Amino acid sequence: MQLTEHFTLEEFTRSTTGERAKINNSVPVQLMPNIKLTANKLECVRKVLGFPIIITSGYRCPALNTQVGGSPTSAHTKGLAVDFHSSYGTPKEICQRLIDAGVQFDKLIQEHNQWVHIGFSPSNNRQIVLTAVKQGGKTVYVNGLV
Ligand SMILES: [Zn+2]
């Protein structure tokens, strides 16, 4: 199902972890407005970068979120966040570009120099910027781009 010009619902629900664990990760109908909001915001992200973005994790039903070790309150479970990468550049370069371009987001996280997490809010985008790093084997989030 096509959500916007460049994004399909399948890109939001696809999960190799979910498939392996036989988890049904389809989006509940009440969350579809959130998914559509996120897809629309991602069109803006794509436009600013000038390159396609590859979603590696979009919507996560609670079972899948638990399986991948996500925070119980993760915006992924509400259809309001995606993890992605892009041939635009490194995760840090992508984050910097989105900040410089004034893209509206609730939370932008540069994750381990491997991917970008971007979350949106339907009502109040807080423009929080964090970097995820490993400290003593645990993921910690530090303020700003590191
Ligand atoms: Zn994420």
mmCIF file of N, CA and C and ligand atoms in Angstrom:
data_model
loop_
_atom_site.group_PDB
_atom_site.id
_atom_site.type_symbol
_atom_site.label_atom_id
_atom_site.label_comp_id
_atom_site.label_asym_id
_atom_site.label_seq_id
_atom_site.Cartn_x
_atom_site.Cartn_y
_atom_site.Cartn_z
ATOM 1 N N MET A 1 0.846 -1.199 0.000
ATOM 2 C CA MET A 1 0.000 0.000 0.000
ATOM 3 C C MET A 1 0.881 1.249 0.000
ATOM 4 N N GLN A 2 0.638 2.124 -0.981
ATOM 5 C CA GLN A 2 1.406 3.358 -1.101
ATOM 6 C C GLN A 2 0.881 4.379 -0.095
ATOM 7 N N LEU A 3 1.766 4.930 0.741
ATOM 8 C CA LEU A 3 1.335 5.920 1.745
ATOM 9 C C LEU A 3 1.513 7.340 1.213
ATOM 10 N N THR A 4 2.682 7.555 0.607
ATOM 11 C CA THR A 4 3.007 8.859 0.014
ATOM 12 C C THR A 4 3.766 8.557 -1.269
ATOM 13 N N GLU A 5 4.261 9.588 -1.925
ATOM 14 C CA GLU A 5 4.929 9.364 -3.210
ATOM 15 C C GLU A 5 6.056 8.325 -3.123
ATOM 16 N N HIS A 6 6.858 8.382 -2.050
ATOM 17 C CA HIS A 6 8.038 7.518 -1.990
ATOM 18 C C HIS A 6 7.985 6.426 -0.927
ATOM 19 N N PHE A 7 6.913 6.346 -0.151
ATOM 20 C CA PHE A 7 6.903 5.372 0.944
ATOM 21 C C PHE A 7 5.675 4.474 0.925
ATOM 22 N N THR A 8 5.931 3.205 1.183
ATOM 23 C CA THR A 8 4.839 2.227 1.244
ATOM 24 C C THR A 8 4.676 1.730 2.686
ATOM 25 N N LEU A 9 3.505 1.208 2.971
ATOM 26 C CA LEU A 9 3.237 0.650 4.300
ATOM 27 C C LEU A 9 4.194 -0.508 4.601
ATOM 28 N N GLU A 10 4.522 -1.280 3.567
ATOM 29 C CA GLU A 10 5.400 -2.443 3.749
ATOM 30 C C GLU A 10 6.773 -2.027 4.300
ATOM 31 N N GLU A 11 7.250 -0.854 3.893
ATOM 32 C CA GLU A 11 8.546 -0.393 4.401
ATOM 33 C C GLU A 11 8.493 -0.130 5.904
ATOM 34 N N PHE A 12 7.301 0.157 6.412
ATOM 35 C CA PHE A 12 7.125 0.448 7.835
ATOM 36 C C PHE A 12 6.952 -0.815 8.676
ATOM 37 N N THR A 13 6.500 -1.894 8.048
ATOM 38 C CA THR A 13 6.159 -3.089 8.835
ATOM 39 C C THR A 13 7.170 -4.224 8.676
ATOM 40 N N ARG A 14 8.000 -4.130 7.626
ATOM 41 C CA ARG A 14 8.967 -5.182 7.344
ATOM 42 C C ARG A 14 9.949 -5.331 8.507
ATOM 43 N N SER A 15 10.180 -6.577 8.912
ATOM 44 C CA SER A 15 11.148 -6.828 9.981
ATOM 45 C C SER A 15 11.639 -8.263 9.888
ATOM 46 N N THR A 16 12.938 -8.430 9.661
ATOM 47 C CA THR A 16 13.469 -9.789 9.580
ATOM 48 C C THR A 16 13.368 -10.460 10.950
ATOM 49 N N THR A 17 13.577 -9.676 12.002
ATOM 50 C CA THR A 17 13.449 -10.226 13.359
ATOM 51 C C THR A 17 12.020 -10.716 13.574
ATOM 52 N N GLY A 18 11.062 -9.897 13.158
ATOM 53 C CA GLY A 18 9.657 -10.249 13.301
ATOM 54 C C GLY A 18 9.283 -11.492 12.514
ATOM 55 N N GLU A 19 9.833 -11.598 11.294
ATOM 56 C CA GLU A 19 9.533 -12.769 10.464
ATOM 57 C C GLU A 19 10.093 -14.027 11.099
ATOM 58 N N ARG A 20 11.333 -13.921 11.577
ATOM 59 C CA ARG A 20 11.965 -15.091 12.197
ATOM 60 C C ARG A 20 11.175 -15.549 13.420
ATOM 61 N N ALA A 21 10.668 -14.593 14.188
ATOM 62 C CA ALA A 21 9.941 -14.922 15.412
ATOM 63 C C ALA A 21 8.439 -15.135 15.133
ATOM 64 N N LYS A 22 8.070 -15.077 13.846
ATOM 65 C CA LYS A 22 6.672 -15.264 13.435
ATOM 66 C C LYS A 22 5.715 -14.300 14.157
ATOM 67 N N ILE A 23 6.145 -13.052 14.240
ATOM 68 C CA ILE A 23 5.325 -12.016 14.864
ATOM 69 C C ILE A 23 4.532 -11.292 13.772
ATOM 70 N N ASN A 24 3.241 -11.146 13.991
ATOM 71 C CA ASN A 24 2.406 -10.390 13.045
ATOM 72 C C ASN A 24 2.562 -8.901 13.351
ATOM 73 N N ASN A 25 3.299 -8.213 12.500
ATOM 74 C CA ASN A 25 3.622 -6.804 12.763
ATOM 75 C C ASN A 25 2.753 -5.857 11.929
ATOM 76 N N SER A 26 1.517 -6.255 11.669
ATOM 77 C CA SER A 26 0.681 -5.340 10.887
ATOM 78 C C SER A 26 0.186 -4.185 11.763
ATOM 79 N N VAL A 27 -0.062 -3.048 11.124
ATOM 80 C CA VAL A 27 -0.416 -1.828 11.853
ATOM 81 C C VAL A 27 -1.907 -1.825 12.198
ATOM 82 N N PRO A 28 -2.252 -1.661 13.481
ATOM 83 C CA PRO A 28 -3.666 -1.541 13.852
ATOM 84 C C PRO A 28 -4.280 -0.313 13.177
ATOM 85 N N VAL A 29 -5.522 -0.430 12.780
ATOM 86 C CA VAL A 29 -6.150 0.631 11.991
ATOM 87 C C VAL A 29 -6.106 1.976 12.716
ATOM 88 N N GLN A 30 -6.182 1.955 14.042
ATOM 89 C CA GLN A 30 -6.190 3.226 14.792
ATOM 90 C C GLN A 30 -4.831 3.933 14.758
ATOM 91 N N LEU A 31 -3.780 3.198 14.369
ATOM 92 C CA LEU A 31 -2.460 3.836 14.291
ATOM 93 C C LEU A 31 -2.116 4.312 12.883
ATOM 94 N N MET A 32 -2.986 4.037 11.919
ATOM 95 C CA MET A 32 -2.689 4.432 10.541
ATOM 96 C C MET A 32 -2.487 5.948 10.377
ATOM 97 N N PRO A 33 -3.252 6.777 11.092
ATOM 98 C CA PRO A 33 -2.987 8.223 10.959
ATOM 99 C C PRO A 33 -1.553 8.585 11.368
ATOM 100 N N ASN A 34 -1.027 7.930 12.394
ATOM 101 C CA ASN A 34 0.360 8.183 12.808
ATOM 102 C C ASN A 34 1.348 7.758 11.723
ATOM 103 N N ILE A 35 1.098 6.584 11.141
ATOM 104 C CA ILE A 35 1.985 6.078 10.081
ATOM 105 C C ILE A 35 1.992 7.059 8.908
ATOM 106 N N LYS A 36 0.816 7.564 8.580
ATOM 107 C CA LYS A 36 0.730 8.507 7.457
ATOM 108 C C LYS A 36 1.434 9.819 7.786
ATOM 109 N N LEU A 37 1.284 10.266 9.025
ATOM 110 C CA LEU A 37 1.997 11.469 9.455
ATOM 111 C C LEU A 37 3.508 11.262 9.312
ATOM 112 N N THR A 38 3.986 10.119 9.778
ATOM 113 C CA THR A 38 5.424 9.823 9.709
ATOM 114 C C THR A 38 5.891 9.771 8.255
ATOM 115 N N ALA A 39 5.116 9.126 7.400
ATOM 116 C CA ALA A 39 5.489 9.029 5.979
ATOM 117 C C ALA A 39 5.571 10.426 5.353
ATOM 118 N N ASN A 40 4.633 11.281 5.707
ATOM 119 C CA ASN A 40 4.666 12.650 5.175
ATOM 120 C C ASN A 40 5.896 13.411 5.652
ATOM 121 N N LYS A 41 6.232 13.243 6.935
ATOM 122 C CA LYS A 41 7.430 13.894 7.466
ATOM 123 C C LYS A 41 8.686 13.343 6.787
ATOM 124 N N LEU A 42 8.684 12.048 6.488
ATOM 125 C CA LEU A 42 9.850 11.434 5.844
ATOM 126 C C LEU A 42 10.026 11.941 4.415
ATOM 127 N N GLU A 43 8.942 12.317 3.772
ATOM 128 C CA GLU A 43 9.062 12.935 2.442
ATOM 129 C C GLU A 43 9.894 14.209 2.558
ATOM 130 N N CYS A 44 9.656 14.943 3.631
ATOM 131 C CA CYS A 44 10.396 16.181 3.883
ATOM 132 C C CYS A 44 11.868 15.867 4.135
ATOM 133 N N VAL A 45 12.135 14.834 4.940
ATOM 134 C CA VAL A 45 13.509 14.403 5.225
ATOM 135 C C VAL A 45 14.214 14.009 3.927
ATOM 136 N N ARG A 46 13.528 13.238 3.114
ATOM 137 C CA ARG A 46 14.073 12.767 1.839
ATOM 138 C C ARG A 46 14.413 13.946 0.925
ATOM 139 N N LYS A 47 13.528 14.910 0.907
ATOM 140 C CA LYS A 47 13.720 16.076 0.052
ATOM 141 C C LYS A 47 14.942 16.887 0.490
ATOM 142 N N VAL A 48 15.056 17.065 1.812
ATOM 143 C CA VAL A 48 16.187 17.830 2.365
ATOM 144 C C VAL A 48 17.521 17.129 2.064
ATOM 145 N N LEU A 49 17.524 15.796 2.165
ATOM 146 C CA LEU A 49 18.759 15.041 1.931
ATOM 147 C C LEU A 49 19.078 14.948 0.438
ATOM 148 N N GLY A 50 18.032 14.912 -0.360
ATOM 149 C CA GLY A 50 18.252 14.751 -1.803
ATOM 150 C C GLY A 50 18.640 13.344 -2.194
ATOM 151 N N PHE A 51 18.432 12.403 -1.282
ATOM 152 C CA PHE A 51 18.730 10.994 -1.533
ATOM 153 C C PHE A 51 17.613 10.143 -0.938
ATOM 154 N N PRO A 52 17.362 8.960 -1.514
ATOM 155 C CA PRO A 52 16.386 8.058 -0.892
ATOM 156 C C PRO A 52 16.814 7.682 0.521
ATOM 157 N N ILE A 53 15.848 7.361 1.366
ATOM 158 C CA ILE A 53 16.193 6.883 2.693
ATOM 159 C C ILE A 53 15.693 5.449 2.831
ATOM 160 N N ILE A 54 16.515 4.639 3.482
ATOM 161 C CA ILE A 54 16.220 3.214 3.636
ATOM 162 C C ILE A 54 15.761 2.995 5.074
ATOM 163 N N ILE A 55 14.501 2.607 5.242
ATOM 164 C CA ILE A 55 13.962 2.367 6.584
ATOM 165 C C ILE A 55 14.382 0.972 7.035
ATOM 166 N N THR A 56 15.089 0.902 8.168
ATOM 167 C CA THR A 56 15.498 -0.409 8.686
ATOM 168 C C THR A 56 14.568 -0.878 9.792
ATOM 169 N N SER A 57 13.844 0.051 10.422
ATOM 170 C CA SER A 57 12.838 -0.313 11.414
ATOM 171 C C SER A 57 11.812 0.807 11.481
ATOM 172 N N GLY A 58 10.561 0.463 11.259
ATOM 173 C CA GLY A 58 9.502 1.464 11.307
ATOM 174 C C GLY A 58 8.553 1.162 12.438
ATOM 175 N N TYR A 59 7.349 0.694 12.082
ATOM 176 C CA TYR A 59 6.393 0.330 13.119
ATOM 177 C C TYR A 59 6.840 -0.952 13.817
ATOM 178 N N ARG A 60 6.674 -0.980 15.134
ATOM 179 C CA ARG A 60 6.908 -2.215 15.903
ATOM 180 C C ARG A 60 5.715 -2.467 16.801
ATOM 181 N N CYS A 61 5.045 -3.582 16.585
ATOM 182 C CA CYS A 61 4.003 -3.971 17.533
ATOM 183 C C CYS A 61 4.698 -4.268 18.866
ATOM 184 N N PRO A 62 3.961 -4.269 19.976
ATOM 185 C CA PRO A 62 4.611 -4.477 21.280
ATOM 186 C C PRO A 62 5.478 -5.739 21.338
ATOM 187 N N ALA A 63 5.016 -6.833 20.726
ATOM 188 C CA ALA A 63 5.785 -8.084 20.767
ATOM 189 C C ALA A 63 7.116 -7.928 20.035
ATOM 190 N N LEU A 64 7.076 -7.283 18.873
ATOM 191 C CA LEU A 64 8.313 -7.081 18.114
ATOM 192 C C LEU A 64 9.243 -6.119 18.860
ATOM 193 N N ASN A 65 8.651 -5.085 19.453
ATOM 194 C CA ASN A 65 9.453 -4.105 20.188
ATOM 195 C C ASN A 65 10.203 -4.773 21.344
ATOM 196 N N THR A 66 9.518 -5.665 22.038
ATOM 197 C CA THR A 66 10.149 -6.425 23.125
ATOM 198 C C THR A 66 11.276 -7.295 22.559
ATOM 199 N N GLN A 67 10.982 -7.940 21.430
ATOM 200 C CA GLN A 67 11.944 -8.845 20.791
ATOM 201 C C GLN A 67 13.251 -8.124 20.433
ATOM 202 N N VAL A 68 13.146 -6.870 19.961
ATOM 203 C CA VAL A 68 14.356 -6.141 19.552
ATOM 204 C C VAL A 68 14.944 -5.312 20.701
ATOM 205 N N GLY A 69 14.357 -5.424 21.896
ATOM 206 C CA GLY A 69 14.905 -4.717 23.056
ATOM 207 C C GLY A 69 14.606 -3.228 23.064
ATOM 208 N N GLY A 70 13.520 -2.828 22.407
ATOM 209 C CA GLY A 70 13.142 -1.412 22.385
ATOM 210 C C GLY A 70 12.564 -0.958 23.715
ATOM 211 N N SER A 71 12.641 0.347 23.955
ATOM 212 C CA SER A 71 12.030 0.917 25.162
ATOM 213 C C SER A 71 10.518 0.687 25.098
ATOM 214 N N PRO A 72 9.897 0.327 26.224
ATOM 215 C CA PRO A 72 8.440 0.048 26.221
ATOM 216 C C PRO A 72 7.625 1.249 25.739
ATOM 217 N N THR A 73 8.163 2.459 25.921
ATOM 218 C CA THR A 73 7.424 3.652 25.501
ATOM 219 C C THR A 73 7.886 4.143 24.121
ATOM 220 N N SER A 74 8.642 3.315 23.415
ATOM 221 C CA SER A 74 9.215 3.710 22.127
ATOM 222 C C SER A 74 8.167 4.257 21.152
ATOM 223 N N ALA A 75 8.541 5.343 20.489
ATOM 224 C CA ALA A 75 7.656 5.923 19.470
ATOM 225 C C ALA A 75 7.440 4.963 18.298
ATOM 226 N N HIS A 76 8.334 3.974 18.157
ATOM 227 C CA HIS A 76 8.124 2.959 17.109
ATOM 228 C C HIS A 76 6.794 2.224 17.326
ATOM 229 N N THR A 77 6.415 2.013 18.583
ATOM 230 C CA THR A 77 5.182 1.250 18.858
ATOM 231 C C THR A 77 3.926 2.067 18.554
ATOM 232 N N LYS A 78 4.117 3.372 18.345
ATOM 233 C CA LYS A 78 2.973 4.233 18.009
ATOM 234 C C LYS A 78 2.969 4.590 16.525
ATOM 235 N N GLY A 79 3.949 4.066 15.801
ATOM 236 C CA GLY A 79 4.042 4.395 14.374
ATOM 237 C C GLY A 79 4.581 5.784 14.135
ATOM 238 N N LEU A 80 5.267 6.333 15.137
ATOM 239 C CA LEU A 80 5.732 7.721 15.046
ATOM 240 C C LEU A 80 7.249 7.844 14.932
ATOM 241 N N ALA A 81 7.938 6.726 14.676
ATOM 242 C CA ALA A 81 9.395 6.806 14.540
ATOM 243 C C ALA A 81 9.892 5.775 13.542
ATOM 244 N N VAL A 82 11.015 6.107 12.909
ATOM 245 C CA VAL A 82 11.699 5.132 12.062
ATOM 246 C C VAL A 82 13.204 5.216 12.312
ATOM 247 N N ASP A 83 13.858 4.086 12.037
ATOM 248 C CA ASP A 83 15.313 4.057 11.967
ATOM 249 C C ASP A 83 15.653 3.976 10.485
ATOM 250 N N PHE A 84 16.659 4.721 10.053
ATOM 251 C CA PHE A 84 16.985 4.706 8.629
ATOM 252 C C PHE A 84 18.446 5.034 8.387
ATOM 253 N N HIS A 85 18.873 4.751 7.170
ATOM 254 C CA HIS A 85 20.144 5.268 6.693
ATOM 255 C C HIS A 85 19.925 5.783 5.281
ATOM 256 N N SER A 86 20.931 6.478 4.761
ATOM 257 C CA SER A 86 20.798 7.077 3.438
ATOM 258 C C SER A 86 22.184 7.236 2.851
ATOM 259 N N SER A 87 22.281 7.117 1.533
ATOM 260 C CA SER A 87 23.595 7.321 0.913
ATOM 261 C C SER A 87 23.975 8.801 0.890
ATOM 262 N N TYR A 88 23.139 9.658 1.483
ATOM 263 C CA TYR A 88 23.524 11.073 1.649
ATOM 264 C C TYR A 88 24.849 11.171 2.394
ATOM 265 N N GLY A 89 25.010 10.355 3.452
ATOM 266 C CA GLY A 89 26.241 10.430 4.248
ATOM 267 C C GLY A 89 26.132 9.594 5.510
ATOM 268 N N THR A 90 27.035 9.866 6.445
ATOM 269 C CA THR A 90 27.044 9.140 7.711
ATOM 270 C C THR A 90 25.828 9.567 8.532
ATOM 271 N N PRO A 91 25.456 8.768 9.538
ATOM 272 C CA PRO A 91 24.344 9.170 10.398
ATOM 273 C C PRO A 91 24.532 10.574 10.986
ATOM 274 N N LYS A 92 25.748 10.894 11.373
ATOM 275 C CA LYS A 92 26.004 12.218 11.942
ATOM 276 C C LYS A 92 25.784 13.313 10.897
ATOM 277 N N GLU A 93 26.256 13.077 9.680
ATOM 278 C CA GLU A 93 26.067 14.058 8.598
ATOM 279 C C GLU A 93 24.586 14.240 8.273
ATOM 280 N N ILE A 94 23.859 13.142 8.308
ATOM 281 C CA ILE A 94 22.413 13.208 8.044
ATOM 282 C C ILE A 94 21.735 14.057 9.120
ATOM 283 N N CYS A 95 22.060 13.771 10.398
ATOM 284 C CA CYS A 95 21.443 14.517 11.503
ATOM 285 C C CYS A 95 21.764 16.003 11.387
ATOM 286 N N GLN A 96 23.021 16.307 11.112
ATOM 287 C CA GLN A 96 23.430 17.714 11.013
ATOM 288 C C GLN A 96 22.653 18.433 9.912
ATOM 289 N N ARG A 97 22.491 17.751 8.795
ATOM 290 C CA ARG A 97 21.774 18.346 7.657
ATOM 291 C C ARG A 97 20.309 18.624 8.028
ATOM 292 N N LEU A 98 19.693 17.673 8.724
ATOM 293 C CA LEU A 98 18.276 17.843 9.082
ATOM 294 C C LEU A 98 18.110 18.994 10.072
ATOM 295 N N ILE A 99 19.063 19.115 10.986
ATOM 296 C CA ILE A 99 19.017 20.219 11.956
ATOM 297 C C ILE A 99 19.201 21.553 11.227
ATOM 298 N N ASP A 100 20.214 21.600 10.364
ATOM 299 C CA ASP A 100 20.516 22.845 9.637
ATOM 300 C C ASP A 100 19.344 23.277 8.755
ATOM 301 N N ALA A 101 18.629 22.303 8.219
ATOM 302 C CA ALA A 101 17.516 22.614 7.311
ATOM 303 C C ALA A 101 16.235 22.969 8.073
ATOM 304 N N GLY A 102 16.278 22.845 9.413
ATOM 305 C CA GLY A 102 15.108 23.195 10.218
ATOM 306 C C GLY A 102 13.963 22.195 10.133
ATOM 307 N N VAL A 103 14.299 20.932 9.853
ATOM 308 C CA VAL A 103 13.264 19.889 9.809
ATOM 309 C C VAL A 103 12.643 19.734 11.199
ATOM 310 N N GLN A 104 11.335 19.643 11.245
ATOM 311 C CA GLN A 104 10.625 19.473 12.509
ATOM 312 C C GLN A 104 10.631 17.998 12.914
ATOM 313 N N PHE A 105 11.055 17.732 14.147
ATOM 314 C CA PHE A 105 11.013 16.361 14.673
ATOM 315 C C PHE A 105 10.856 16.431 16.180
ATOM 316 N N ASP A 106 10.415 15.322 16.747
ATOM 317 C CA ASP A 106 10.334 15.264 18.201
ATOM 318 C C ASP A 106 11.678 14.840 18.761
ATOM 319 N N LYS A 107 12.254 13.768 18.159
ATOM 320 C CA LYS A 107 13.532 13.255 18.625
ATOM 321 C C LYS A 107 14.362 12.785 17.446
ATOM 322 N N LEU A 108 15.613 13.198 17.435
ATOM 323 C CA LEU A 108 16.551 12.783 16.396
ATOM 324 C C LEU A 108 17.743 12.166 17.109
ATOM 325 N N ILE A 109 18.045 10.911 16.788
ATOM 326 C CA ILE A 109 19.149 10.237 17.487
ATOM 327 C C ILE A 109 20.143 9.667 16.481
ATOM 328 N N GLN A 110 21.395 10.048 16.656
ATOM 329 C CA GLN A 110 22.486 9.450 15.893
ATOM 330 C C GLN A 110 22.871 8.185 16.664
ATOM 331 N N GLU A 111 22.574 7.021 16.076
ATOM 332 C CA GLU A 111 22.723 5.763 16.823
ATOM 333 C C GLU A 111 23.989 5.009 16.417
ATOM 334 N N HIS A 112 24.982 5.050 17.288
ATOM 335 C CA HIS A 112 26.184 4.216 17.160
ATOM 336 C C HIS A 112 26.891 4.370 15.812
ATOM 337 N N ASN A 113 26.780 5.536 15.178
ATOM 338 C CA ASN A 113 27.355 5.753 13.837
ATOM 339 C C ASN A 113 26.837 4.750 12.814
ATOM 340 N N GLN A 114 25.657 4.158 13.079
ATOM 341 C CA GLN A 114 25.153 3.138 12.164
ATOM 342 C C GLN A 114 23.825 3.508 11.519
ATOM 343 N N TRP A 115 22.958 4.175 12.281
ATOM 344 C CA TRP A 115 21.688 4.561 11.700
ATOM 345 C C TRP A 115 21.162 5.808 12.411
ATOM 346 N N VAL A 116 20.100 6.369 11.842
ATOM 347 C CA VAL A 116 19.458 7.542 12.419
ATOM 348 C C VAL A 116 18.064 7.133 12.884
ATOM 349 N N HIS A 117 17.723 7.510 14.116
ATOM 350 C CA HIS A 117 16.345 7.362 14.600
ATOM 351 C C HIS A 117 15.707 8.742 14.521
ATOM 352 N N ILE A 118 14.531 8.798 13.893
ATOM 353 C CA ILE A 118 13.796 10.066 13.899
ATOM 354 C C ILE A 118 12.358 9.790 14.318
ATOM 355 N N GLY A 119 11.907 10.581 15.289
ATOM 356 C CA GLY A 119 10.551 10.420 15.806
ATOM 357 C C GLY A 119 9.797 11.731 15.675
ATOM 358 N N PHE A 120 8.485 11.608 15.504
ATOM 359 C CA PHE A 120 7.642 12.791 15.320
ATOM 360 C C PHE A 120 6.501 12.767 16.319
ATOM 361 N N SER A 121 5.950 13.933 16.567
ATOM 362 C CA SER A 121 4.774 14.028 17.425
ATOM 363 C C SER A 121 3.656 14.683 16.624
ATOM 364 N N PRO A 122 2.406 14.218 16.802
ATOM 365 C CA PRO A 122 1.296 14.852 16.099
ATOM 366 C C PRO A 122 1.031 16.260 16.630
ATOM 367 N N SER A 123 1.495 16.547 17.863
ATOM 368 C CA SER A 123 1.107 17.815 18.479
ATOM 369 C C SER A 123 2.274 18.722 18.851
ATOM 370 N N ASN A 124 3.358 18.139 19.351
ATOM 371 C CA ASN A 124 4.422 18.972 19.907
ATOM 372 C C ASN A 124 5.796 18.371 19.606
ATOM 373 N N ASN A 125 6.436 18.847 18.554
ATOM 374 C CA ASN A 125 7.773 18.360 18.212
ATOM 375 C C ASN A 125 8.821 19.106 19.028
ATOM 376 N N ARG A 126 9.534 18.375 19.880
ATOM 377 C CA ARG A 126 10.416 18.993 20.865
ATOM 378 C C ARG A 126 11.832 19.276 20.365
ATOM 379 N N GLN A 127 12.190 18.798 19.169
ATOM 380 C CA GLN A 127 13.527 19.029 18.585
ATOM 381 C C GLN A 127 14.650 18.542 19.518
ATOM 382 N N ILE A 128 14.469 17.363 20.081
ATOM 383 C CA ILE A 128 15.494 16.771 20.945
ATOM 384 C C ILE A 128 16.530 16.062 20.072
ATOM 385 N N VAL A 129 17.816 16.344 20.313
ATOM 386 C CA VAL A 129 18.894 15.716 19.540
ATOM 387 C C VAL A 129 19.801 14.949 20.498
ATOM 388 N N LEU A 130 20.002 13.678 20.214
ATOM 389 C CA LEU A 130 20.811 12.819 21.076
ATOM 390 C C LEU A 130 21.764 11.977 20.235
ATOM 391 N N THR A 131 22.807 11.470 20.892
ATOM 392 C CA THR A 131 23.704 10.501 20.269
ATOM 393 C C THR A 131 23.747 9.267 21.163
ATOM 394 N N ALA A 132 23.539 8.104 20.556
ATOM 395 C CA ALA A 132 23.606 6.848 21.305
ATOM 396 C C ALA A 132 25.010 6.284 21.203
ATOM 397 N N VAL A 133 25.602 6.014 22.350
ATOM 398 C CA VAL A 133 26.936 5.414 22.384
ATOM 399 C C VAL A 133 26.943 4.265 23.387
ATOM 400 N N LYS A 134 27.917 3.374 23.212
ATOM 401 C CA LYS A 134 28.070 2.263 24.158
ATOM 402 C C LYS A 134 29.032 2.677 25.262
ATOM 403 N N GLN A 135 28.610 2.455 26.497
ATOM 404 C CA GLN A 135 29.506 2.694 27.636
ATOM 405 C C GLN A 135 29.411 1.485 28.553
ATOM 406 N N GLY A 136 30.525 0.756 28.652
ATOM 407 C CA GLY A 136 30.525 -0.453 29.477
ATOM 408 C C GLY A 136 29.496 -1.462 29.000
ATOM 409 N N GLY A 137 29.352 -1.566 27.672
ATOM 410 C CA GLY A 137 28.434 -2.548 27.106
ATOM 411 C C GLY A 137 26.979 -2.114 27.090
ATOM 412 N N LYS A 138 26.702 -0.957 27.683
ATOM 413 C CA LYS A 138 25.316 -0.467 27.719
ATOM 414 C C LYS A 138 25.157 0.757 26.819
ATOM 415 N N THR A 139 23.983 0.883 26.206
ATOM 416 C CA THR A 139 23.720 2.066 25.384
ATOM 417 C C THR A 139 23.342 3.234 26.269
ATOM 418 N N VAL A 140 24.043 4.344 26.098
ATOM 419 C CA VAL A 140 23.651 5.571 26.807
ATOM 420 C C VAL A 140 23.425 6.673 25.771
ATOM 421 N N TYR A 141 22.558 7.607 26.126
ATOM 422 C CA TYR A 141 22.222 8.691 25.218
ATOM 423 C C TYR A 141 22.805 9.987 25.754
ATOM 424 N N VAL A 142 23.638 10.618 24.940
ATOM 425 C CA VAL A 142 24.214 11.898 25.352
ATOM 426 C C VAL A 142 23.569 13.013 24.519
ATOM 427 N N ASN A 143 23.508 14.194 25.101
ATOM 428 C CA ASN A 143 22.876 15.320 24.437
ATOM 429 C C ASN A 143 23.671 15.786 23.225
ATOM 430 N N GLY A 144 22.955 16.118 22.174
ATOM 431 C CA GLY A 144 23.569 16.714 20.992
ATOM 432 C C GLY A 144 24.217 15.673 20.087
ATOM 433 N N LEU A 145 24.901 16.169 19.069
ATOM 434 C CA LEU A 145 25.609 15.291 18.131
ATOM 435 C C LEU A 145 27.046 15.172 18.576
ATOM 436 N N VAL A 146 27.491 13.946 18.812
ATOM 437 C CA VAL A 146 28.850 13.717 19.291
ATOM 438 C C VAL A 146 29.675 13.074 18.176
HETATM 439 ZN ZN ZN B 1 14.527 3.901 16.573
#
